[in-house]
Amino acid sequence: MGNSLTGRVAVVAGGTRGASRAIAIELGRRGAFVYVTGRSSGRQRSEVNRPETIEGTVERITETGGEGAAVRVDHLDSAQVATLAERVDREHGRVDILVDGVWGGDDYIGWGKPVWEQPLEHSLRMIRLGIDAHIITSHHLLPLMIRNQGGLLVELTDGTAEYNARFRVGTSLGFYIPKAAAHQLALAQAHELREYGCTAVAMTPGWLRSEAMLEHYGVTEQHWRDALVKEPHFCISESPVFVGRAVAELAADPERQRFTGQTLNSGQLAAIYEFDDVDGSRPDAWRYVDEVQEAGKPADATGYR
């Protein structure tokens, strides 16, 4: 892999934890200077109320030999995002890679409840976090990207375009709408960025072993397979590093514009770019979900990782 992104400037919005944190770390490892933004900073926590911070992400970037800066930003606050853009412009004059991973809505999902049984503010909050914050971020930061040819915009989501083409039964309207909208955000921005030689994609990890998910199952990354007792289909899960490597490989690909407007996933890009997860496997989660989990078959990742 090497330092193939040396000299690039990246902004990872919502880079506090999970997939976004891993992406920020891998971009930094590959040589990009990474601005890591989010609301959890120092003793200030977002409504997610977890211990991970943007400074913690930058510390991990530094440990890999990379460079970055933590900037506390609420991406629903246009003035704060404008101030971020002014700082990036002043310090680097451009953005080469913009990863929009802003979310923080998991506590509002209300699994399986119809919209009229959900607190209205919860449904609207998820939509604001998953759509409004992303549009605000693009509005202020894409002008720094189009100054040069070859920029990359990544809209993080949950689920492939094909999977999200139908309602995610068991979730909720407020969750489903923003996750499905990421595909349209990528499609629209791909069109708007095309004349500037920039690429826009949506990106989804598979079944992610995020900090919150590991905690939910009471396991660690080293012993994640212990969770199979509670959830056998967790056998297809992947570490956040996997999607981090996927985005870093995409960013380093001089022919990445062939993907513009598409929704990509980590397993798909692992097959194209030939990289592995931390355990040496290549989990193909969304094919597994479709062919095994949704088909009602017993959990068995043979042939899928």
mmCIF file of N, CA and C in Angstrom, residues 37-149:
data_model
loop_
_atom_site.group_PDB
_atom_site.id
_atom_site.type_symbol
_atom_site.label_atom_id
_atom_site.label_comp_id
_atom_site.label_asym_id
_atom_site.label_seq_id
_atom_site.Cartn_x
_atom_site.Cartn_y
_atom_site.Cartn_z
ATOM 1 N N THR A 37 -13.470 15.529 12.261
ATOM 2 C CA THR A 37 -14.465 16.400 12.871
ATOM 3 C C THR A 37 -15.574 15.591 13.529
ATOM 4 N N GLY A 38 -16.221 16.213 14.492
ATOM 5 C CA GLY A 38 -17.319 15.583 15.194
ATOM 6 C C GLY A 38 -17.647 16.372 16.436
ATOM 7 N N ARG A 39 -18.605 15.879 17.217
ATOM 8 C CA ARG A 39 -19.064 16.618 18.393
ATOM 9 C C ARG A 39 -18.464 16.113 19.695
ATOM 10 N N SER A 40 -17.888 14.893 19.693
ATOM 11 C CA SER A 40 -17.312 14.346 20.920
ATOM 12 C C SER A 40 -15.845 14.728 20.998
ATOM 13 N N SER A 41 -15.557 15.662 21.913
ATOM 14 C CA SER A 41 -14.213 16.223 22.004
ATOM 15 C C SER A 41 -13.886 16.495 23.462
ATOM 16 N N GLY A 42 -12.759 15.957 23.933
ATOM 17 C CA GLY A 42 -12.392 16.174 25.321
ATOM 18 C C GLY A 42 -13.477 15.661 26.254
ATOM 19 N N ARG A 43 -13.965 16.537 27.123
ATOM 20 C CA ARG A 43 -15.028 16.152 28.044
ATOM 21 C C ARG A 43 -16.414 16.411 27.465
ATOM 22 N N GLN A 44 -16.477 16.954 26.283
ATOM 23 C CA GLN A 44 -17.760 17.222 25.637
ATOM 24 C C GLN A 44 -18.185 16.017 24.820
ATOM 25 N N ARG A 45 -19.341 15.497 25.111
ATOM 26 C CA ARG A 45 -19.841 14.334 24.382
ATOM 27 C C ARG A 45 -21.088 14.706 23.586
ATOM 28 N N SER A 46 -21.252 14.013 22.483
ATOM 29 C CA SER A 46 -22.471 14.182 21.704
ATOM 30 C C SER A 46 -23.596 13.422 22.382
ATOM 31 N N GLU A 47 -24.773 13.443 21.792
ATOM 32 C CA GLU A 47 -25.908 12.720 22.344
ATOM 33 C C GLU A 47 -25.707 11.212 22.318
ATOM 34 N N VAL A 48 -24.737 10.737 21.540
ATOM 35 C CA VAL A 48 -24.431 9.303 21.526
ATOM 36 C C VAL A 48 -23.886 8.877 22.883
ATOM 37 N N ASN A 49 -23.193 9.804 23.553
ATOM 38 C CA ASN A 49 -22.712 9.606 24.923
ATOM 39 C C ASN A 49 -21.799 8.391 25.051
ATOM 40 N N ARG A 50 -20.832 8.315 24.150
ATOM 41 C CA ARG A 50 -19.809 7.274 24.230
ATOM 42 C C ARG A 50 -18.456 7.938 24.500
ATOM 43 N N PRO A 51 -17.458 7.161 24.924
ATOM 44 C CA PRO A 51 -16.181 7.746 25.329
ATOM 45 C C PRO A 51 -15.255 8.131 24.178
ATOM 46 N N GLU A 52 -15.505 7.631 22.973
ATOM 47 C CA GLU A 52 -14.591 7.937 21.862
ATOM 48 C C GLU A 52 -14.647 9.425 21.522
ATOM 49 N N THR A 53 -13.487 9.983 21.145
ATOM 50 C CA THR A 53 -13.403 11.400 20.796
ATOM 51 C C THR A 53 -12.664 11.580 19.478
ATOM 52 N N ILE A 54 -12.819 12.778 18.904
ATOM 53 C CA ILE A 54 -12.076 13.085 17.681
ATOM 54 C C ILE A 54 -10.582 13.159 17.970
ATOM 55 N N GLU A 55 -10.203 13.599 19.168
ATOM 56 C CA GLU A 55 -8.783 13.617 19.521
ATOM 57 C C GLU A 55 -8.217 12.200 19.583
ATOM 58 N N GLY A 56 -9.041 11.269 20.057
ATOM 59 C CA GLY A 56 -8.604 9.878 20.093
ATOM 60 C C GLY A 56 -8.335 9.330 18.705
ATOM 61 N N THR A 57 -9.154 9.738 17.739
ATOM 62 C CA THR A 57 -8.920 9.315 16.356
ATOM 63 C C THR A 57 -7.608 9.868 15.835
ATOM 64 N N VAL A 58 -7.338 11.137 16.097
ATOM 65 C CA VAL A 58 -6.083 11.748 15.639
ATOM 66 C C VAL A 58 -4.880 11.094 16.318
ATOM 67 N N GLU A 59 -5.025 10.721 17.577
ATOM 68 C CA GLU A 59 -3.937 10.016 18.260
ATOM 69 C C GLU A 59 -3.603 8.720 17.532
ATOM 70 N N ARG A 60 -4.621 8.016 17.085
ATOM 71 C CA ARG A 60 -4.385 6.759 16.367
ATOM 72 C C ARG A 60 -3.759 7.017 15.001
ATOM 73 N N ILE A 61 -4.152 8.100 14.364
ATOM 74 C CA ILE A 61 -3.502 8.468 13.100
ATOM 75 C C ILE A 61 -2.027 8.727 13.328
ATOM 76 N N THR A 62 -1.710 9.461 14.381
ATOM 77 C CA THR A 62 -0.323 9.790 14.705
ATOM 78 C C THR A 62 0.484 8.525 14.989
ATOM 79 N N GLU A 63 -0.139 7.566 15.663
ATOM 80 C CA GLU A 63 0.542 6.301 15.968
ATOM 81 C C GLU A 63 0.952 5.551 14.713
ATOM 82 N N THR A 64 0.250 5.761 13.611
ATOM 83 C CA THR A 64 0.597 5.098 12.350
ATOM 84 C C THR A 64 1.670 5.857 11.575
ATOM 85 N N GLY A 65 2.066 7.023 12.107
ATOM 86 C CA GLY A 65 3.017 7.867 11.396
ATOM 87 C C GLY A 65 2.359 8.930 10.559
ATOM 88 N N GLY A 66 1.026 9.034 10.642
ATOM 89 C CA GLY A 66 0.297 10.024 9.864
ATOM 90 C C GLY A 66 0.122 11.325 10.613
ATOM 91 N N GLU A 67 -0.559 12.259 9.955
ATOM 92 C CA GLU A 67 -0.815 13.574 10.537
ATOM 93 C C GLU A 67 -2.280 13.929 10.396
ATOM 94 N N GLY A 68 -2.777 14.673 11.375
ATOM 95 C CA GLY A 68 -4.167 15.103 11.316
ATOM 96 C C GLY A 68 -4.456 16.153 12.356
ATOM 97 N N ALA A 69 -5.679 16.653 12.340
ATOM 98 C CA ALA A 69 -6.114 17.650 13.298
ATOM 99 C C ALA A 69 -7.555 17.355 13.681
ATOM 100 N N ALA A 70 -7.846 17.467 14.974
ATOM 101 C CA ALA A 70 -9.204 17.284 15.469
ATOM 102 C C ALA A 70 -9.885 18.642 15.558
ATOM 103 N N VAL A 71 -11.077 18.744 14.968
ATOM 104 C CA VAL A 71 -11.814 20.007 14.974
ATOM 105 C C VAL A 71 -13.248 19.712 15.411
ATOM 106 N N ARG A 72 -13.653 20.285 16.549
ATOM 107 C CA ARG A 72 -15.010 20.034 17.019
ATOM 108 C C ARG A 72 -16.004 20.813 16.165
ATOM 109 N N VAL A 73 -16.912 20.075 15.531
ATOM 110 C CA VAL A 73 -17.894 20.673 14.622
ATOM 111 C C VAL A 73 -19.218 19.945 14.767
ATOM 112 N N ASP A 74 -20.281 20.697 14.888
ATOM 113 C CA ASP A 74 -21.627 20.158 14.756
ATOM 114 C C ASP A 74 -22.034 20.393 13.308
ATOM 115 N N HIS A 75 -22.138 19.334 12.531
ATOM 116 C CA HIS A 75 -22.368 19.476 11.092
ATOM 117 C C HIS A 75 -23.807 19.850 10.749
ATOM 118 N N LEU A 76 -24.645 19.991 11.758
ATOM 119 C CA LEU A 76 -25.971 20.565 11.524
ATOM 120 C C LEU A 76 -25.968 22.079 11.682
ATOM 121 N N ASP A 77 -24.847 22.612 12.116
ATOM 122 C CA ASP A 77 -24.698 24.052 12.310
ATOM 123 C C ASP A 77 -23.906 24.609 11.134
ATOM 124 N N SER A 78 -24.598 25.261 10.216
ATOM 125 C CA SER A 78 -23.959 25.744 8.992
ATOM 126 C C SER A 78 -22.783 26.664 9.291
ATOM 127 N N ALA A 79 -22.917 27.509 10.305
ATOM 128 C CA ALA A 79 -21.839 28.446 10.622
ATOM 129 C C ALA A 79 -20.592 27.709 11.087
ATOM 130 N N GLN A 80 -20.766 26.639 11.848
ATOM 131 C CA GLN A 80 -19.606 25.868 12.303
ATOM 132 C C GLN A 80 -18.911 25.170 11.135
ATOM 133 N N VAL A 81 -19.689 24.646 10.199
ATOM 134 C CA VAL A 81 -19.088 23.978 9.039
ATOM 135 C C VAL A 81 -18.395 25.011 8.143
ATOM 136 N N ALA A 82 -18.979 26.192 8.023
ATOM 137 C CA ALA A 82 -18.339 27.265 7.255
ATOM 138 C C ALA A 82 -17.002 27.643 7.877
ATOM 139 N N THR A 83 -16.947 27.704 9.200
ATOM 140 C CA THR A 83 -15.695 28.016 9.888
ATOM 141 C C THR A 83 -14.662 26.920 9.657
ATOM 142 N N LEU A 84 -15.107 25.660 9.655
ATOM 143 C CA LEU A 84 -14.209 24.545 9.328
ATOM 144 C C LEU A 84 -13.634 24.719 7.929
ATOM 145 N N ALA A 85 -14.485 25.028 6.957
ATOM 146 C CA ALA A 85 -14.034 25.206 5.577
ATOM 147 C C ALA A 85 -13.022 26.344 5.482
ATOM 148 N N GLU A 86 -13.260 27.412 6.218
ATOM 149 C CA GLU A 86 -12.319 28.537 6.214
ATOM 150 C C GLU A 86 -10.965 28.121 6.768
ATOM 151 N N ARG A 87 -10.976 27.307 7.813
ATOM 152 C CA ARG A 87 -9.706 26.840 8.383
ATOM 153 C C ARG A 87 -8.956 25.946 7.405
ATOM 154 N N VAL A 88 -9.659 24.997 6.800
ATOM 155 C CA VAL A 88 -9.010 24.097 5.840
ATOM 156 C C VAL A 88 -8.458 24.903 4.666
ATOM 157 N N ASP A 89 -9.213 25.872 4.210
ATOM 158 C CA ASP A 89 -8.767 26.733 3.105
ATOM 159 C C ASP A 89 -7.509 27.497 3.501
ATOM 160 N N ARG A 90 -7.527 28.044 4.688
ATOM 161 C CA ARG A 90 -6.392 28.834 5.164
ATOM 162 C C ARG A 90 -5.139 27.982 5.323
ATOM 163 N N GLU A 91 -5.294 26.764 5.811
ATOM 164 C CA GLU A 91 -4.137 25.918 6.137
ATOM 165 C C GLU A 91 -3.658 25.071 4.966
ATOM 166 N N HIS A 92 -4.585 24.690 4.062
ATOM 167 C CA HIS A 92 -4.195 23.811 2.955
ATOM 168 C C HIS A 92 -4.699 24.250 1.581
ATOM 169 N N GLY A 93 -5.720 25.064 1.545
ATOM 170 C CA GLY A 93 -6.187 25.599 0.277
ATOM 171 C C GLY A 93 -7.003 24.663 -0.578
ATOM 172 N N ARG A 94 -7.327 23.486 -0.050
ATOM 173 C CA ARG A 94 -8.087 22.541 -0.871
ATOM 174 C C ARG A 94 -8.555 21.365 -0.008
ATOM 175 N N VAL A 95 -9.480 20.591 -0.552
ATOM 176 C CA VAL A 95 -9.871 19.291 -0.004
ATOM 177 C C VAL A 95 -9.789 18.293 -1.144
ATOM 178 N N ASP A 96 -9.053 17.223 -0.937
ATOM 179 C CA ASP A 96 -8.938 16.176 -1.958
ATOM 180 C C ASP A 96 -9.904 15.023 -1.697
ATOM 181 N N ILE A 97 -10.161 14.752 -0.413
ATOM 182 C CA ILE A 97 -11.019 13.631 -0.021
ATOM 183 C C ILE A 97 -11.981 14.120 1.060
ATOM 184 N N LEU A 98 -13.266 13.978 0.816
ATOM 185 C CA LEU A 98 -14.275 14.319 1.813
ATOM 186 C C LEU A 98 -15.094 13.076 2.110
ATOM 187 N N VAL A 99 -15.032 12.621 3.351
ATOM 188 C CA VAL A 99 -15.803 11.459 3.790
ATOM 189 C C VAL A 99 -16.862 11.954 4.757
ATOM 190 N N ASP A 100 -18.130 11.789 4.410
ATOM 191 C CA ASP A 100 -19.209 12.245 5.266
ATOM 192 C C ASP A 100 -19.817 11.051 5.980
ATOM 193 N N GLY A 101 -19.365 10.864 7.221
ATOM 194 C CA GLY A 101 -19.872 9.760 8.033
ATOM 195 C C GLY A 101 -20.727 10.230 9.187
ATOM 196 N N VAL A 102 -21.266 11.439 9.107
ATOM 197 C CA VAL A 102 -22.082 11.969 10.190
ATOM 198 C C VAL A 102 -23.330 11.107 10.375
ATOM 199 N N TRP A 103 -23.562 10.684 11.618
ATOM 200 C CA TRP A 103 -24.775 9.931 11.934
ATOM 201 C C TRP A 103 -25.150 10.193 13.381
ATOM 202 N N GLY A 104 -24.907 9.230 14.284
ATOM 203 C CA GLY A 104 -25.235 9.442 15.688
ATOM 204 C C GLY A 104 -26.702 9.254 16.017
ATOM 205 N N GLY A 105 -27.434 8.512 15.167
ATOM 206 C CA GLY A 105 -28.869 8.365 15.383
ATOM 207 C C GLY A 105 -29.324 7.026 15.919
ATOM 208 N N ASP A 106 -28.382 6.157 16.315
ATOM 209 C CA ASP A 106 -28.768 4.794 16.687
ATOM 210 C C ASP A 106 -29.728 4.735 17.872
ATOM 211 N N ASP A 107 -29.608 5.658 18.799
ATOM 212 C CA ASP A 107 -30.481 5.620 19.976
ATOM 213 C C ASP A 107 -31.908 6.031 19.657
ATOM 214 N N TYR A 108 -32.148 6.502 18.443
ATOM 215 C CA TYR A 108 -33.484 6.967 18.065
ATOM 216 C C TYR A 108 -34.232 5.979 17.169
ATOM 217 N N ILE A 109 -33.617 4.868 16.819
ATOM 218 C CA ILE A 109 -34.176 4.003 15.775
ATOM 219 C C ILE A 109 -35.565 3.496 16.135
ATOM 220 N N GLY A 110 -35.770 3.024 17.369
ATOM 221 C CA GLY A 110 -37.097 2.518 17.743
ATOM 222 C C GLY A 110 -37.466 1.301 16.932
ATOM 223 N N TRP A 111 -36.650 0.289 17.012
ATOM 224 C CA TRP A 111 -36.725 -0.881 16.142
ATOM 225 C C TRP A 111 -38.153 -1.411 15.968
ATOM 226 N N GLY A 112 -38.592 -1.434 14.717
ATOM 227 C CA GLY A 112 -39.859 -2.062 14.364
ATOM 228 C C GLY A 112 -41.107 -1.259 14.661
ATOM 229 N N LYS A 113 -40.982 -0.075 15.249
ATOM 230 C CA LYS A 113 -42.161 0.720 15.565
ATOM 231 C C LYS A 113 -42.571 1.582 14.380
ATOM 232 N N PRO A 114 -43.869 1.665 14.076
ATOM 233 C CA PRO A 114 -44.322 2.544 12.983
ATOM 234 C C PRO A 114 -44.138 4.008 13.372
ATOM 235 N N VAL A 115 -44.149 4.867 12.374
ATOM 236 C CA VAL A 115 -43.824 6.271 12.586
ATOM 237 C C VAL A 115 -44.755 6.941 13.595
ATOM 238 N N TRP A 116 -46.023 6.527 13.658
ATOM 239 C CA TRP A 116 -46.948 7.188 14.582
ATOM 240 C C TRP A 116 -46.724 6.769 16.039
ATOM 241 N N GLU A 117 -45.956 5.692 16.248
ATOM 242 C CA GLU A 117 -45.634 5.280 17.611
ATOM 243 C C GLU A 117 -44.257 5.780 18.059
ATOM 244 N N GLN A 118 -43.531 6.366 17.136
ATOM 245 C CA GLN A 118 -42.226 6.928 17.455
ATOM 246 C C GLN A 118 -42.385 8.357 17.954
ATOM 247 N N PRO A 119 -41.551 8.811 18.886
ATOM 248 C CA PRO A 119 -41.520 10.245 19.160
ATOM 249 C C PRO A 119 -41.152 10.992 17.875
ATOM 250 N N LEU A 120 -41.951 11.965 17.498
ATOM 251 C CA LEU A 120 -41.715 12.667 16.245
ATOM 252 C C LEU A 120 -40.318 13.260 16.193
ATOM 253 N N GLU A 121 -39.845 13.784 17.315
ATOM 254 C CA GLU A 121 -38.517 14.397 17.322
ATOM 255 C C GLU A 121 -37.417 13.383 17.030
ATOM 256 N N HIS A 122 -37.645 12.108 17.353
ATOM 257 C CA HIS A 122 -36.649 11.083 17.054
ATOM 258 C C HIS A 122 -36.565 10.827 15.545
ATOM 259 N N SER A 123 -37.715 10.681 14.911
ATOM 260 C CA SER A 123 -37.722 10.458 13.458
ATOM 261 C C SER A 123 -37.073 11.623 12.729
ATOM 262 N N LEU A 124 -37.446 12.839 13.114
ATOM 263 C CA LEU A 124 -36.905 14.011 12.434
ATOM 264 C C LEU A 124 -35.419 14.198 12.732
ATOM 265 N N ARG A 125 -34.992 13.822 13.928
ATOM 266 C CA ARG A 125 -33.579 13.956 14.270
ATOM 267 C C ARG A 125 -32.730 13.040 13.396
ATOM 268 N N MET A 126 -33.167 11.809 13.171
ATOM 269 C CA MET A 126 -32.413 10.902 12.314
ATOM 270 C C MET A 126 -32.315 11.431 10.889
ATOM 271 N N ILE A 127 -33.402 11.993 10.400
ATOM 272 C CA ILE A 127 -33.390 12.535 9.045
ATOM 273 C C ILE A 127 -32.456 13.741 8.954
ATOM 274 N N ARG A 128 -32.472 14.578 9.983
ATOM 275 C CA ARG A 128 -31.570 15.735 9.987
ATOM 276 C C ARG A 128 -30.111 15.297 10.041
ATOM 277 N N LEU A 129 -29.811 14.307 10.878
ATOM 278 C CA LEU A 129 -28.428 13.835 10.996
ATOM 279 C C LEU A 129 -27.954 13.155 9.715
ATOM 280 N N GLY A 130 -28.836 12.391 9.094
ATOM 281 C CA GLY A 130 -28.426 11.585 7.946
ATOM 282 C C GLY A 130 -28.564 12.269 6.604
ATOM 283 N N ILE A 131 -29.323 13.372 6.535
ATOM 284 C CA ILE A 131 -29.506 14.067 5.264
ATOM 285 C C ILE A 131 -29.073 15.528 5.370
ATOM 286 N N ASP A 132 -29.694 16.272 6.261
ATOM 287 C CA ASP A 132 -29.386 17.704 6.366
ATOM 288 C C ASP A 132 -27.904 17.946 6.647
ATOM 289 N N ALA A 133 -27.353 17.223 7.627
ATOM 290 C CA ALA A 133 -25.950 17.440 7.986
ATOM 291 C C ALA A 133 -25.024 17.137 6.813
ATOM 292 N N HIS A 134 -25.376 16.153 6.013
ATOM 293 C CA HIS A 134 -24.546 15.788 4.861
ATOM 294 C C HIS A 134 -24.600 16.874 3.786
ATOM 295 N N ILE A 135 -25.778 17.419 3.556
ATOM 296 C CA ILE A 135 -25.907 18.475 2.548
ATOM 297 C C ILE A 135 -25.197 19.745 3.003
ATOM 298 N N ILE A 136 -25.330 20.093 4.279
ATOM 299 C CA ILE A 136 -24.627 21.261 4.814
ATOM 300 C C ILE A 136 -23.123 21.094 4.638
ATOM 301 N N THR A 137 -22.619 19.907 4.932
ATOM 302 C CA THR A 137 -21.184 19.633 4.807
ATOM 303 C C THR A 137 -20.716 19.766 3.363
ATOM 304 N N SER A 138 -21.457 19.213 2.437
ATOM 305 C CA SER A 138 -21.095 19.325 1.024
ATOM 306 C C SER A 138 -21.133 20.775 0.551
ATOM 307 N N HIS A 139 -22.143 21.501 0.989
ATOM 308 C CA HIS A 139 -22.296 22.901 0.567
ATOM 309 C C HIS A 139 -21.038 23.711 0.883
ATOM 310 N N HIS A 140 -20.484 23.515 2.055
ATOM 311 C CA HIS A 140 -19.357 24.337 2.482
ATOM 312 C C HIS A 140 -17.998 23.789 2.058
ATOM 313 N N LEU A 141 -17.870 22.466 1.914
ATOM 314 C CA LEU A 141 -16.540 21.893 1.670
ATOM 315 C C LEU A 141 -16.268 21.523 0.214
ATOM 316 N N LEU A 142 -17.315 21.245 -0.561
ATOM 317 C CA LEU A 142 -17.065 20.890 -1.958
ATOM 318 C C LEU A 142 -16.462 22.031 -2.783
ATOM 319 N N PRO A 143 -16.722 23.305 -2.463
ATOM 320 C CA PRO A 143 -16.024 24.363 -3.198
ATOM 321 C C PRO A 143 -14.497 24.274 -3.081
ATOM 322 N N LEU A 144 -14.008 23.669 -2.005
ATOM 323 C CA LEU A 144 -12.564 23.466 -1.863
ATOM 324 C C LEU A 144 -12.086 22.263 -2.662
ATOM 325 N N MET A 145 -13.001 21.342 -2.971
ATOM 326 C CA MET A 145 -12.626 20.159 -3.736
ATOM 327 C C MET A 145 -12.563 20.442 -5.233
ATOM 328 N N ILE A 146 -13.486 21.249 -5.729
ATOM 329 C CA ILE A 146 -13.569 21.428 -7.184
ATOM 330 C C ILE A 146 -12.473 22.346 -7.729
ATOM 331 N N ARG A 147 -11.625 22.856 -6.855
ATOM 332 C CA ARG A 147 -10.498 23.661 -7.333
ATOM 333 C C ARG A 147 -9.496 22.821 -8.117
ATOM 334 N N ASN A 148 -9.506 21.503 -7.845
ATOM 335 C CA ASN A 148 -8.565 20.610 -8.510
ATOM 336 C C ASN A 148 -9.302 19.395 -9.055
ATOM 337 N N GLN A 149 -8.777 18.837 -10.109
ATOM 338 C CA GLN A 149 -9.336 17.618 -10.669
ATOM 339 C C GLN A 149 -9.032 16.443 -9.736
#
